[in-house]
Amino acid sequence: MAFSRQTDWTLFTLLDQHQLSLREAMGKTGAASDSYEISSSEVLRTIENVIEDAILCLSRNEAPVLILKNRSNWGNIQDIFYTDTTHFGNQRVVDDIITDISCMLKIPRRNLHILSTSKGCIAGNLSYIEEDGTKVNCTCSTTAAVSSNVEGMRNLITDAKFILIVEKDATFQRLLDDDFCNTMSPCIIITGKGVPDVNTRLLVRKLWDSCHVPIFALVDADPHGIEIMCIYKYGSRSMSFEAHNLTVPAIRWLGLLPSDFDRLNIPKSALIPLSKQDQSKLASLQMRPYIAYQSTWKNELDIMATSQMKAEIQALNSFSSDYLSRVYLPNKLQFGGWI
């Protein structure tokens, strides 16, 4: 069913109900609205403790020992490498060192005043002030880059009824071209352009802490897209020690769903067989502990495993070039088509 502005009065009914249920759930669990901020004095004291332990070992003619938790590389740190490229050799060396230090101290790298360049974009009903005083007014037709200092953002103002996380930049740009934000106003759309960088994840969390509106994910119906959605919702292994600051468990899967293949009669020519790599990734997703607690998500993964097929969001173009923005998303949002 094509969306019509004449049905405006019912558009956000289920979204408002969903928002109310989210806030009630937060009240019952006693969840804090803001993530814990680490003061400069706490950061310095933690570093001093490590140095003191090292000096104490040396005073006893013992080799200092630095205990690092196991973690993998995130690959977001830039700039430090270029101050001494000969010494570091390559960017990954710097990334590993910074992430190891952050993990060892149990302090986010941003609190160590190490910021990374953002790749994400945001658009829609939102305005804020950067730490340096720059005023940013996002609109429904132009994009703003995700700040490289998300925690420095202040005075966030929005009337958004929902936030839509879009996996791919191409889909994000298409929604803007189709005037989706104005049609579904007020809303916010954001993309991390694939696997999200830390700043994009921080911004999604900051928006959740600030306004507590429903947040939905629009990703490809394939293991890679689902993995990206899980990073926003549950976190990644590489940054698991900081998951509490980078995730929003309240995120819901809006689409594309494997069950949509049959429900919408998507042409078989628009579907793609799972590769061996896809099958391996899917099996890994199915074994993750949090999937066991998400029965509806598990069902969708089972559908994909049974059909051995996947689809990109662009598969909806087989109906019409604007089917995603004009029909699919409006109906999903109006009639509660999320899981």
CSV table of C-alpha atoms in Angstrom, one decimal:
chain,number,residue,atom,x,y,z
A,1,MET,CA,0.0,0.0,0.0
A,2,ALA,CA,1.5,3.3,-1.0
A,3,PHE,CA,1.8,5.9,1.8
A,4,SER,CA,-0.4,9.0,1.7
A,5,ARG,CA,0.0,12.1,3.7
A,6,GLN,CA,-3.8,11.9,4.4
A,7,THR,CA,-3.1,9.1,6.9
A,8,ASP,CA,-0.8,11.4,8.9
A,9,TRP,CA,-2.9,11.2,12.0
A,10,THR,CA,-2.3,7.5,12.4
A,11,LEU,CA,1.3,7.4,11.2
A,12,PHE,CA,3.0,7.7,14.5
A,13,THR,CA,0.5,5.9,16.7
A,14,LEU,CA,2.4,2.7,17.0
A,15,LEU,CA,5.7,4.6,17.2
A,16,ASP,CA,4.4,6.6,20.2
A,17,GLN,CA,3.3,3.4,21.9
A,18,HIS,CA,6.6,1.8,21.2
A,19,GLN,CA,8.4,4.8,22.7
A,20,LEU,CA,6.2,4.6,25.8
A,21,SER,CA,7.0,0.9,26.3
A,22,LEU,CA,10.7,1.7,26.0
A,23,ARG,CA,10.6,4.3,28.6
A,24,GLU,CA,8.5,2.1,30.9
A,25,ALA,CA,11.1,-0.7,30.5
A,26,MET,CA,13.9,1.7,31.4
A,27,GLY,CA,12.0,2.8,34.5
A,28,LYS,CA,11.6,-0.8,35.6
A,29,THR,CA,15.3,-1.7,35.1
A,30,GLY,CA,16.5,1.6,36.6
A,31,ALA,CA,18.6,2.2,33.5
A,32,ALA,CA,20.5,5.4,33.6
A,33,SER,CA,19.8,7.9,30.9
A,34,ASP,CA,23.4,8.9,30.4
A,35,SER,CA,26.6,6.9,30.2
A,36,TYR,CA,29.2,7.4,32.9
A,37,GLU,CA,31.7,10.2,32.2
A,38,ILE,CA,35.3,9.8,33.3
A,39,SER,CA,36.9,12.9,34.7
A,40,SER,CA,40.4,14.1,33.8
A,41,SER,CA,41.6,13.4,37.4
A,42,GLU,CA,40.4,9.8,37.1
A,43,VAL,CA,42.2,9.3,33.8
A,44,LEU,CA,45.4,10.7,35.3
A,45,ARG,CA,45.1,8.7,38.4
A,46,THR,CA,44.7,5.5,36.4
A,47,ILE,CA,47.7,6.2,34.3
A,48,GLU,CA,49.7,7.1,37.4
A,49,ASN,CA,48.8,3.8,39.0
A,50,VAL,CA,50.2,1.9,36.0
A,51,ILE,CA,53.4,4.0,36.2
A,52,GLU,CA,53.7,3.5,39.9
A,53,ASP,CA,53.4,-0.3,39.5
A,54,ALA,CA,56.1,-0.2,36.9
A,55,ILE,CA,58.5,1.8,39.0
A,56,LEU,CA,57.9,-0.5,42.0
A,57,CYS,CA,58.8,-3.5,39.9
A,58,LEU,CA,62.0,-1.7,38.7
A,59,SER,CA,63.0,-0.8,42.3
A,60,ARG,CA,62.9,-4.6,43.0
A,61,ASN,CA,65.0,-5.3,39.9
A,62,GLU,CA,61.9,-7.0,38.4
A,63,ALA,CA,60.7,-6.5,34.9
A,64,PRO,CA,57.5,-4.4,34.8
A,65,VAL,CA,54.4,-6.3,33.7
A,66,LEU,CA,51.5,-4.7,31.8
A,67,ILE,CA,48.4,-6.9,31.8
A,68,LEU,CA,46.4,-6.5,28.6
A,69,LYS,CA,43.0,-8.1,28.0
A,70,ASN,CA,42.5,-10.0,24.7
A,71,ARG,CA,41.0,-7.9,22.0
A,72,SER,CA,41.2,-7.4,18.3
A,73,ASN,CA,42.0,-4.3,16.2
A,74,TRP,CA,39.3,-1.6,15.5
A,75,GLY,CA,41.3,0.4,13.0
A,76,ASN,CA,40.0,3.9,13.6
A,77,ILE,CA,42.9,5.8,15.0
A,78,GLN,CA,44.5,8.2,12.5
A,79,ASP,CA,46.9,11.2,12.8
A,80,ILE,CA,49.3,9.8,15.5
A,81,PHE,CA,50.9,7.5,12.9
A,82,TYR,CA,51.9,10.4,10.7
A,83,THR,CA,54.0,12.1,13.5
A,84,ASP,CA,56.6,9.3,13.1
A,85,THR,CA,55.9,7.0,10.2
A,86,THR,CA,59.4,5.5,10.3
A,87,HIS,CA,59.0,4.5,14.0
A,88,PHE,CA,55.5,3.1,13.7
A,89,GLY,CA,55.9,1.4,10.3
A,90,ASN,CA,52.2,1.3,9.5
A,91,GLN,CA,48.9,2.5,10.8
A,92,ARG,CA,47.9,-0.8,12.4
A,93,VAL,CA,50.7,-0.7,14.8
A,94,VAL,CA,49.4,2.6,16.2
A,95,ASP,CA,45.8,1.3,16.3
A,96,ASP,CA,46.9,-1.8,18.2
A,97,ILE,CA,48.9,0.2,20.7
A,98,ILE,CA,46.1,2.8,21.4
A,99,THR,CA,43.5,0.1,21.8
A,100,ASP,CA,45.7,-2.0,24.1
A,101,ILE,CA,46.3,1.1,26.3
A,102,SER,CA,42.6,1.9,26.3
A,103,CYS,CA,41.7,-1.6,27.3
A,104,MET,CA,44.4,-1.9,29.9
A,105,LEU,CA,43.4,1.4,31.6
A,106,LYS,CA,39.7,0.6,31.1
A,107,ILE,CA,39.4,4.1,29.8
A,108,PRO,CA,37.8,5.1,26.4
A,109,ARG,CA,40.4,6.5,23.9
A,110,ARG,CA,38.4,9.7,23.7
A,111,ASN,CA,39.0,10.3,27.4
A,112,LEU,CA,42.7,10.0,26.6
A,113,HIS,CA,42.2,12.8,24.1
A,114,ILE,CA,42.7,10.6,21.1
A,115,LEU,CA,40.0,11.2,18.5
A,116,SER,CA,39.5,9.5,15.2
A,117,THR,CA,38.1,10.8,11.9
A,118,SER,CA,34.4,10.1,11.4
A,119,LYS,CA,33.0,8.5,8.2
A,120,GLY,CA,29.3,8.6,9.2
A,121,CYS,CA,26.6,11.1,8.0
A,122,ILE,CA,23.4,12.3,9.6
A,123,ALA,CA,20.4,14.2,8.3
A,124,GLY,CA,16.9,15.2,9.5
A,125,ASN,CA,15.4,17.0,12.4
A,126,LEU,CA,18.4,17.8,14.6
A,127,SER,CA,20.4,20.7,15.7
A,128,TYR,CA,23.4,20.9,18.2
A,129,ILE,CA,26.5,22.8,19.1
A,130,GLU,CA,30.0,21.4,18.6
A,131,GLU,CA,32.5,21.7,21.4
A,132,ASP,CA,34.2,24.6,19.7
A,133,GLY,CA,30.9,26.5,19.5
A,134,THR,CA,30.0,25.7,15.9
A,135,LYS,CA,26.2,25.5,15.5
A,136,VAL,CA,25.0,22.6,13.3
A,137,ASN,CA,21.5,22.4,11.9
A,138,CYS,CA,20.8,19.1,10.1
A,139,THR,CA,18.1,19.2,7.5
A,140,CYS,CA,16.0,16.7,5.6
A,141,SER,CA,17.8,17.5,2.3
A,142,THR,CA,21.5,17.8,3.2
A,143,THR,CA,23.8,15.7,5.2
A,144,ALA,CA,26.1,16.6,8.1
A,145,ALA,CA,29.3,14.7,8.9
A,146,VAL,CA,29.2,12.8,12.3
A,147,SER,CA,31.4,14.8,14.7
A,148,SER,CA,34.9,13.6,15.5
A,149,ASN,CA,34.2,14.7,19.1
A,150,VAL,CA,30.7,13.3,19.8
A,151,GLU,CA,31.0,13.8,23.6
A,152,GLY,CA,31.7,17.5,23.1
A,153,MET,CA,28.3,18.0,21.3
A,154,ARG,CA,25.8,19.8,23.4
A,155,ASN,CA,22.3,21.4,23.3
A,156,LEU,CA,20.9,18.6,21.1
A,157,ILE,CA,17.4,19.7,19.9
A,158,THR,CA,15.1,17.4,18.0
A,159,ASP,CA,11.4,16.7,17.6
A,160,ALA,CA,12.1,13.4,15.9
A,161,LYS,CA,9.6,10.6,16.3
A,162,PHE,CA,12.2,7.9,15.4
A,163,ILE,CA,15.8,7.4,14.3
A,164,LEU,CA,16.6,5.2,11.3
A,165,ILE,CA,20.1,3.7,11.0
A,166,VAL,CA,20.9,2.9,7.4
A,167,GLU,CA,23.6,0.4,6.6
A,168,LYS,CA,24.8,1.8,3.3
A,169,ASP,CA,25.6,5.3,2.1
A,170,ALA,CA,24.0,4.6,-1.3
A,171,THR,CA,20.7,3.8,0.4
A,172,PHE,CA,21.0,6.8,2.7
A,173,GLN,CA,21.6,9.1,-0.2
A,174,ARG,CA,18.6,7.6,-2.1
A,175,LEU,CA,16.3,8.2,0.8
A,176,LEU,CA,17.4,11.9,0.8
A,177,ASP,CA,16.8,12.1,-2.9
A,178,ASP,CA,13.3,10.7,-2.5
A,179,ASP,CA,12.6,13.3,0.2
A,180,PHE,CA,12.0,10.6,2.8
A,181,CYS,CA,12.8,12.7,5.8
A,182,ASN,CA,10.3,15.4,4.8
A,183,THR,CA,7.6,12.8,4.0
A,184,MET,CA,8.1,11.1,7.4
A,185,SER,CA,9.0,14.2,9.3
A,186,PRO,CA,10.1,14.6,12.0
A,187,CYS,CA,12.8,12.0,12.0
A,188,ILE,CA,16.5,11.5,11.9
A,189,ILE,CA,18.5,9.2,9.6
A,190,ILE,CA,22.1,8.2,10.1
A,191,THR,CA,24.6,6.0,8.3
A,192,GLY,CA,28.0,4.6,9.3
A,193,LYS,CA,28.6,3.7,5.6
A,194,GLY,CA,29.0,0.0,6.3
A,195,VAL,CA,30.7,-1.2,9.4
A,196,PRO,CA,30.3,1.9,11.7
A,197,ASP,CA,33.2,3.7,13.2
A,198,VAL,CA,33.3,4.5,16.9
A,199,ASN,CA,32.0,8.1,16.5
A,200,THR,CA,28.9,7.0,14.6
A,201,ARG,CA,28.2,4.4,17.3
A,202,LEU,CA,28.8,7.0,20.0
A,203,LEU,CA,26.3,9.4,18.2
A,204,VAL,CA,23.6,6.8,18.0
A,205,ARG,CA,24.0,6.2,21.8
A,206,LYS,CA,24.1,9.9,22.5
A,207,LEU,CA,20.9,10.4,20.6
A,208,TRP,CA,19.3,7.6,22.5
A,209,ASP,CA,20.4,9.0,25.8
A,210,SER,CA,19.2,12.5,24.9
A,211,CYS,CA,15.7,11.8,23.4
A,212,HIS,CA,14.8,8.1,24.0
A,213,VAL,CA,12.9,7.8,20.7
A,214,PRO,CA,12.6,4.4,18.9
A,215,ILE,CA,15.6,3.5,16.8
A,216,PHE,CA,15.4,1.2,13.8
A,217,ALA,CA,17.9,-0.5,11.6
A,218,LEU,CA,17.6,-0.8,7.8
A,219,VAL,CA,20.2,-3.3,6.5
A,220,ASP,CA,20.7,-5.8,3.7
A,221,ALA,CA,19.0,-9.2,4.4
A,222,ASP,CA,22.4,-10.9,4.4
A,223,PRO,CA,24.8,-12.0,7.2
A,224,HIS,CA,27.0,-9.0,6.7
A,225,GLY,CA,24.1,-6.5,7.1
A,226,ILE,CA,22.8,-8.4,10.2
A,227,GLU,CA,26.3,-8.3,11.7
A,228,ILE,CA,26.5,-4.5,11.2
A,229,MET,CA,23.1,-4.2,12.9
A,230,CYS,CA,24.3,-6.3,15.8
A,231,ILE,CA,27.3,-4.0,16.3
A,232,TYR,CA,25.0,-1.1,16.9
A,233,LYS,CA,22.7,-3.1,19.2
A,234,TYR,CA,25.0,-5.5,21.0
A,235,GLY,CA,28.6,-4.3,20.2
A,236,SER,CA,31.6,-5.9,18.6
A,237,ARG,CA,34.2,-8.3,20.1
A,238,SER,CA,37.0,-5.9,19.3
A,239,MET,CA,35.4,-3.2,21.5
A,240,SER,CA,33.6,-5.4,24.0
A,241,PHE,CA,35.3,-3.7,26.9
A,242,GLU,CA,33.5,-0.5,26.0
A,243,ALA,CA,30.2,-1.9,24.8
A,244,HIS,CA,28.2,-0.1,27.5
A,245,ASN,CA,29.1,3.2,26.0
A,246,LEU,CA,28.7,2.2,22.3
A,247,THR,CA,25.5,0.2,22.1
A,248,VAL,CA,21.7,0.7,22.2
A,249,PRO,CA,20.0,-2.6,23.1
A,250,ALA,CA,16.6,-1.0,22.3
A,251,ILE,CA,17.4,-0.9,18.5
A,252,ARG,CA,14.8,-2.8,16.5
A,253,TRP,CA,15.2,-4.6,13.1
A,254,LEU,CA,13.0,-2.8,10.6
A,255,GLY,CA,14.2,-4.5,7.4
A,256,LEU,CA,15.1,-5.9,5.0
A,257,LEU,CA,13.9,-9.1,6.6
A,258,PRO,CA,14.4,-12.6,5.1
A,259,SER,CA,10.7,-13.2,5.7
A,260,ASP,CA,10.0,-10.2,3.4
A,261,PHE,CA,11.2,-12.4,0.4
A,262,ASP,CA,8.0,-14.4,0.4
A,263,ARG,CA,5.7,-11.9,2.1
A,264,LEU,CA,6.4,-9.3,-0.6
A,265,ASN,CA,6.9,-11.8,-3.4
A,266,ILE,CA,10.3,-10.4,-4.2
A,267,PRO,CA,11.3,-11.8,-7.7
A,268,LYS,CA,13.8,-14.7,-7.4
A,269,SER,CA,16.0,-12.9,-9.9
A,270,ALA,CA,16.6,-10.2,-7.2
A,271,LEU,CA,17.7,-12.8,-4.7
A,272,ILE,CA,21.3,-14.0,-4.3
A,273,PRO,CA,22.5,-17.5,-3.2
A,274,LEU,CA,24.6,-17.5,0.0
A,275,SER,CA,28.3,-17.9,-0.5
A,276,LYS,CA,30.4,-20.2,1.6
A,277,GLN,CA,31.6,-17.1,3.5
A,278,ASP,CA,27.9,-16.1,4.0
A,279,GLN,CA,27.1,-19.5,5.3
A,280,SER,CA,30.0,-19.4,7.8
A,281,LYS,CA,29.0,-15.9,9.0
A,282,LEU,CA,25.3,-16.9,9.3
A,283,ALA,CA,26.3,-20.0,11.4
A,284,SER,CA,28.4,-17.8,13.6
A,285,LEU,CA,25.5,-15.3,14.1
A,286,GLN,CA,23.1,-18.2,15.0
A,287,MET,CA,25.5,-19.3,17.8
A,288,ARG,CA,25.8,-16.0,19.5
A,289,PRO,CA,24.3,-15.9,23.0
A,290,TYR,CA,22.1,-12.9,22.4
A,291,ILE,CA,20.4,-14.4,19.4
A,292,ALA,CA,19.0,-17.1,21.7
A,293,TYR,CA,17.1,-14.4,23.6
A,294,GLN,CA,15.7,-12.9,20.4
A,295,SER,CA,13.3,-15.5,19.1
A,296,THR,CA,12.0,-13.3,16.2
A,297,TRP,CA,15.5,-12.6,15.1
A,298,LYS,CA,16.4,-16.3,15.4
A,299,ASN,CA,13.4,-17.1,13.2
A,300,GLU,CA,14.6,-14.7,10.5
A,301,LEU,CA,18.1,-16.3,10.6
A,302,ASP,CA,16.6,-19.7,10.3
A,303,ILE,CA,14.6,-18.6,7.3
A,304,MET,CA,17.8,-17.4,5.6
A,305,ALA,CA,19.6,-20.7,6.5
A,306,THR,CA,16.7,-22.7,5.1
A,307,SER,CA,16.3,-20.7,1.9
A,308,GLN,CA,20.1,-20.3,1.4
A,309,MET,CA,19.3,-16.9,-0.2
A,310,LYS,CA,20.0,-13.3,0.6
A,311,ALA,CA,19.0,-9.9,-0.8
A,312,GLU,CA,20.2,-6.4,-0.8
A,313,ILE,CA,17.9,-3.5,0.0
A,314,GLN,CA,18.1,-2.6,-3.7
A,315,ALA,CA,16.0,-5.8,-4.4
A,316,LEU,CA,13.0,-3.6,-3.6
A,317,ASN,CA,13.8,-1.7,-6.8
A,318,SER,CA,12.3,-4.6,-8.7
A,319,PHE,CA,8.9,-3.1,-7.7
A,320,SER,CA,9.7,0.5,-8.4
A,321,SER,CA,12.6,2.9,-8.0
A,322,ASP,CA,11.0,4.6,-5.0
A,323,TYR,CA,9.3,1.6,-3.4
A,324,LEU,CA,11.6,1.7,-0.4
A,325,SER,CA,10.8,5.3,0.5
A,326,ARG,CA,7.2,5.5,-0.7
A,327,VAL,CA,5.8,2.1,0.3
A,328,TYR,CA,8.1,-0.2,2.3
A,329,LEU,CA,9.4,2.0,5.0
A,330,PRO,CA,6.2,4.1,5.6
A,331,ASN,CA,4.1,0.9,6.0
A,332,LYS,CA,6.6,-0.7,8.2
A,333,LEU,CA,6.7,2.3,10.5
A,334,GLN,CA,3.0,2.9,10.5
A,335,PHE,CA,1.9,-0.7,11.1
A,336,GLY,CA,4.7,-1.9,13.4
A,337,GLY,CA,6.7,-4.0,11.0
A,338,TRP,CA,9.7,-4.2,13.2
A,339,ILE,CA,11.1,-7.0,15.4
